[in-house]
PDB file of C-alpha atoms in Angstrom:
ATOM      1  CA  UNK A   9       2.240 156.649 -65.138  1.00  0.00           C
ATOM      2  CA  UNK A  10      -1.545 157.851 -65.420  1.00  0.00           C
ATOM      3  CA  UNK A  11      -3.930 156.264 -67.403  1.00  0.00           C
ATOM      4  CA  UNK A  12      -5.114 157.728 -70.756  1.00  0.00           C
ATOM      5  CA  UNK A  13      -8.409 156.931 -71.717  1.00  0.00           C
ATOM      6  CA  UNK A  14     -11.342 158.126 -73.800  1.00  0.00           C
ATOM      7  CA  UNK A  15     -14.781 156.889 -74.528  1.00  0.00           C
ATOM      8  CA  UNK A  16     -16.988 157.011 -77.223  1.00  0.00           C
ATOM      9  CA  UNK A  17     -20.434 156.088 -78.978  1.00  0.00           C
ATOM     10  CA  UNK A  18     -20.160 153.644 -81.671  1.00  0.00           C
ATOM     11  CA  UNK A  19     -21.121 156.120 -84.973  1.00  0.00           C
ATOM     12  CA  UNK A  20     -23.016 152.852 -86.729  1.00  0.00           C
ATOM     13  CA  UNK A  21     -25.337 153.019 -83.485  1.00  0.00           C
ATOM     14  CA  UNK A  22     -25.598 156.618 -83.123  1.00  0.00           C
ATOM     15  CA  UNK A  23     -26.123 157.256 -86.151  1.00  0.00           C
ATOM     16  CA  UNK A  24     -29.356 154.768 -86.183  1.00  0.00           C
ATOM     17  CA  UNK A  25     -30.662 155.134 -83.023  1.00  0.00           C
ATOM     18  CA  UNK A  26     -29.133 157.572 -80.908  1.00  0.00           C
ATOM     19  CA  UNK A  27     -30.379 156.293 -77.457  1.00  0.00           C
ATOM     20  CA  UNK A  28     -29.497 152.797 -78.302  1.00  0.00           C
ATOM     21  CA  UNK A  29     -26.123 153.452 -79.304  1.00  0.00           C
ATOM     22  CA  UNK A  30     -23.495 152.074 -76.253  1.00  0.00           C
ATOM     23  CA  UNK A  31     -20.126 153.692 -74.658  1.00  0.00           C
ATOM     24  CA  UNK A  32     -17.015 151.901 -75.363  1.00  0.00           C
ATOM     25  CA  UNK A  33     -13.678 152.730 -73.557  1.00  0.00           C
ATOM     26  CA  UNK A  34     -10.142 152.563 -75.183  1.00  0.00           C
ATOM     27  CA  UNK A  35      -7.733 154.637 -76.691  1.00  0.00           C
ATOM     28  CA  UNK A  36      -8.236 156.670 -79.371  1.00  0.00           C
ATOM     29  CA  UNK A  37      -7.155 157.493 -83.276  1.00  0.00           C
ATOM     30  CA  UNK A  38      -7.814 159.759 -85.568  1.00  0.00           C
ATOM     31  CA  UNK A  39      -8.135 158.422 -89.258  1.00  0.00           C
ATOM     32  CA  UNK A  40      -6.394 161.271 -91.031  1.00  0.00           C
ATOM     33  CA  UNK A  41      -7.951 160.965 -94.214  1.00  0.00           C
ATOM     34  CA  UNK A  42     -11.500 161.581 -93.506  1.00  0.00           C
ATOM     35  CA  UNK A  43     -11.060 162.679 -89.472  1.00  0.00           C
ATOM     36  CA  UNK A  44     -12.713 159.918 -88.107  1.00  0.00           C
ATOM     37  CA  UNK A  45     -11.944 158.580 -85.069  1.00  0.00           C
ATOM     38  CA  UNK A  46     -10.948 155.250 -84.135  1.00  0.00           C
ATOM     39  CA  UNK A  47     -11.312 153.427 -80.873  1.00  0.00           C
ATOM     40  CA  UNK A  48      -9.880 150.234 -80.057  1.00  0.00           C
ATOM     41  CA  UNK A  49     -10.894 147.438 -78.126  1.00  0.00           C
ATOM     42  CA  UNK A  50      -8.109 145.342 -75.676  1.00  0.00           C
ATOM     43  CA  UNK A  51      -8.002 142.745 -78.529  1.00  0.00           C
ATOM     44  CA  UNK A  52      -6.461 145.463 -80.958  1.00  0.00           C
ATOM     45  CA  UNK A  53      -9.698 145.691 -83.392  1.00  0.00           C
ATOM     46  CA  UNK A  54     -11.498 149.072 -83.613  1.00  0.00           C
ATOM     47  CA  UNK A  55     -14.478 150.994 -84.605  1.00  0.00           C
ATOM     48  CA  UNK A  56     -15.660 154.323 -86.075  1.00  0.00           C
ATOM     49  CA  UNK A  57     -17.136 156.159 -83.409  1.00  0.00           C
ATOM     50  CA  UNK A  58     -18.799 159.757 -83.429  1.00  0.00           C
ATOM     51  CA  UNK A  59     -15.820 162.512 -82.976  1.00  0.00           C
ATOM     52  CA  UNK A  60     -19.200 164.760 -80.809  1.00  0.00           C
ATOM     53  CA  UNK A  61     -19.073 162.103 -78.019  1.00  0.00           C
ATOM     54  CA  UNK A  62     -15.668 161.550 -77.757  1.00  0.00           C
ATOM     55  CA  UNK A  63     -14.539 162.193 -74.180  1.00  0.00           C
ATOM     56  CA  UNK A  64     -11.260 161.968 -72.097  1.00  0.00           C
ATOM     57  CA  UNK A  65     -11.012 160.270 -68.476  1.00  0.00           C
ATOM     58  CA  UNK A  66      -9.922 162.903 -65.923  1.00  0.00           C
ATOM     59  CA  UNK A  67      -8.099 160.895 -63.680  1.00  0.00           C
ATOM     60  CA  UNK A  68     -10.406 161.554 -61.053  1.00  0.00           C
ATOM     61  CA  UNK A  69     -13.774 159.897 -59.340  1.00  0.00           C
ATOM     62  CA  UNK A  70     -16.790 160.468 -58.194  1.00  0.00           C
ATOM     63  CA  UNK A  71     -17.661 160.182 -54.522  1.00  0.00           C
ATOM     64  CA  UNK A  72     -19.157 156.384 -56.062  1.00  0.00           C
ATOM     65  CA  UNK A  73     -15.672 155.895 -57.188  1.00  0.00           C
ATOM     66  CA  UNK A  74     -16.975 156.314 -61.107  1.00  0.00           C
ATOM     67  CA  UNK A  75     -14.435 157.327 -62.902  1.00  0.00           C
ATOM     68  CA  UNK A  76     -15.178 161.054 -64.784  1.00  0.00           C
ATOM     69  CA  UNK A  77     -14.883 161.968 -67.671  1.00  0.00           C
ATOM     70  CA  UNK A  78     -15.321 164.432 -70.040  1.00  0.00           C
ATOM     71  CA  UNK A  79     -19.148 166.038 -70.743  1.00  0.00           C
ATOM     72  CA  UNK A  80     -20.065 164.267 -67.468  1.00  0.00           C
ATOM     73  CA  UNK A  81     -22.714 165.964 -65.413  1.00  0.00           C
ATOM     74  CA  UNK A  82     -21.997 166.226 -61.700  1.00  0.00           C
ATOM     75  CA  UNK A  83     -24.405 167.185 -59.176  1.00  0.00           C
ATOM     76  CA  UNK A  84     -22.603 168.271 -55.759  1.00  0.00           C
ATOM     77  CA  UNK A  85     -24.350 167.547 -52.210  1.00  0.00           C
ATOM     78  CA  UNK A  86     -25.569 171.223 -52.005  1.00  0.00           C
ATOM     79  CA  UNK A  87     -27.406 170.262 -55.667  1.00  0.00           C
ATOM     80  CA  UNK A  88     -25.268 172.079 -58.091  1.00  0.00           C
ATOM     81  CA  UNK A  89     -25.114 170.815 -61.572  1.00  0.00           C
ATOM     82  CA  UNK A  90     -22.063 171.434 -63.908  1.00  0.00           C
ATOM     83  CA  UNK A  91     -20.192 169.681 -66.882  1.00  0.00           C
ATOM     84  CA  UNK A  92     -17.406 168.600 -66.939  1.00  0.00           C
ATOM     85  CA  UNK A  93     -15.132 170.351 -69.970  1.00  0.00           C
ATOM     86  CA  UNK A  94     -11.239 170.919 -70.753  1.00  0.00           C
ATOM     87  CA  UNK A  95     -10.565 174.748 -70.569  1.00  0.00           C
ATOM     88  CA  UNK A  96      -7.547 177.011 -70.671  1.00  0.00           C
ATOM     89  CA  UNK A  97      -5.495 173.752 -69.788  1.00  0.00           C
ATOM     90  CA  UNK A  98      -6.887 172.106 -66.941  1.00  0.00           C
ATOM     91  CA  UNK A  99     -10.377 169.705 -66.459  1.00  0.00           C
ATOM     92  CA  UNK A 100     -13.327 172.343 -64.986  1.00  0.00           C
ATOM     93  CA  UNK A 101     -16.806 172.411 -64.401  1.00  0.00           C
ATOM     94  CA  UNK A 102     -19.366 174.158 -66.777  1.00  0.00           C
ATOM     95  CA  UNK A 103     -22.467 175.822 -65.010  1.00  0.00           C
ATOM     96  CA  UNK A 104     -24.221 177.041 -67.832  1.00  0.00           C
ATOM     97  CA  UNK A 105     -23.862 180.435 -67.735  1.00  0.00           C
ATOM     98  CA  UNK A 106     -19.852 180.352 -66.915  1.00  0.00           C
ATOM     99  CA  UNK A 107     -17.127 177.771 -67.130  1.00  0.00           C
ATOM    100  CA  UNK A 108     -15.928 178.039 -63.046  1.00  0.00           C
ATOM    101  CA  UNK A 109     -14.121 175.385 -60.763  1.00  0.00           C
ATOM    102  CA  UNK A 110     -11.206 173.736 -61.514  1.00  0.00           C
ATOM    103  CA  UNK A 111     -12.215 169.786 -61.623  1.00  0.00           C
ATOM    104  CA  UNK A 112      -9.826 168.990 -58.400  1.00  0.00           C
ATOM    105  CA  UNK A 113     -10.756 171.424 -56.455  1.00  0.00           C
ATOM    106  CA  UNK A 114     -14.459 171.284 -57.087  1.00  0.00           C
ATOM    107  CA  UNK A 115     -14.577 167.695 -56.134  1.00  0.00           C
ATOM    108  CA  UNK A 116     -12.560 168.074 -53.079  1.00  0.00           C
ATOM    109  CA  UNK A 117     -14.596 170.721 -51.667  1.00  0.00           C
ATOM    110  CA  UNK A 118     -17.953 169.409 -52.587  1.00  0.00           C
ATOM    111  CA  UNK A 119     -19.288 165.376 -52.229  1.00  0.00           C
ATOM    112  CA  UNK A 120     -19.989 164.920 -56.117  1.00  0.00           C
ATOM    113  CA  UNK A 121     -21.509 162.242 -57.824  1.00  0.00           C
ATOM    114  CA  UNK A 122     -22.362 161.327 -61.768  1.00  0.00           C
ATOM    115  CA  UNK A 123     -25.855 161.683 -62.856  1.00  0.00           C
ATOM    116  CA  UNK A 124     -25.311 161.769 -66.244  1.00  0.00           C
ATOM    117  CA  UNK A 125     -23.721 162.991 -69.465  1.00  0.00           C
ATOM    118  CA  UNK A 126     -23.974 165.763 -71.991  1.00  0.00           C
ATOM    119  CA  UNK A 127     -24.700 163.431 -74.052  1.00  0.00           C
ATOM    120  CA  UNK A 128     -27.172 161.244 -72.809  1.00  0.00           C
ATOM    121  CA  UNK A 129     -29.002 163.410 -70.518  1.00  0.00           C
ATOM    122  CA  UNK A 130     -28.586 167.339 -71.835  1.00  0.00           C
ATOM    123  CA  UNK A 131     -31.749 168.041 -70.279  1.00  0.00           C
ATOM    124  CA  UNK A 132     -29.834 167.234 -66.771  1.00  0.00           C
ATOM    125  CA  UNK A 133     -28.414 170.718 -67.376  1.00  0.00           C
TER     126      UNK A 133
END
């Protein structure tokens, strides 16, 4: 069975200082009544998080063995940078200027590793 899992920025952190606030990793809710989303921890509590850096694992790595997920920013060896975004039903990489490679087959052609996030590093793009 693959593993489902999102990350997120906790919103009380983002909210006061953005490059302070921290990932966490677990699954994911959304709180109907105000569409908030909740992440929980392996002890079963949770947290509001902010629903803009909410991000799904891919099931893939990097060539670090990182896991990737969603709004990632991979660089491959020849020094392209894309994001990684969920498009027309499969994980692909976002150049900029057009949404190209499937995920799978970008990273199996190319030696790709993290450098960043949408997120954290937008300027990386």
């Amino acid at each position: 069975m693959r593993e489902i899992l999102f990350r997120a920025k906790n919103l009380d952190d983002w909210l006061t200082e953005k490059s302070l606030a921290k990932w966490f990793y677990g699954d994911l809710m959304h709180d109907g009544g105000e569409s908030r989303c909740l992440y929980f921890h392996d002890d079963g509590s949770d947290m509001q998080v902010d629903p803009d850096t909410v991000g799904q694992f891919t099931g893939m790595s990097d060539c670090n063995r990182k896991w990737i997920y969603e709004g990632d920013i991979l660089e491959s060896d020849s020094g392209k940078r894309a994001a990684v975004v969920w498009n027309e039903g499969c994980w692909r990489m976002d150049f900029g200027k057009y949404v190209g490679f499937n995920l799978y087959d970008f990273i199996n052609v190319n030696r790709v590793e993290i450098v960043g996030n949408i997120h954290d590093n937008p300027e990386l793009m």
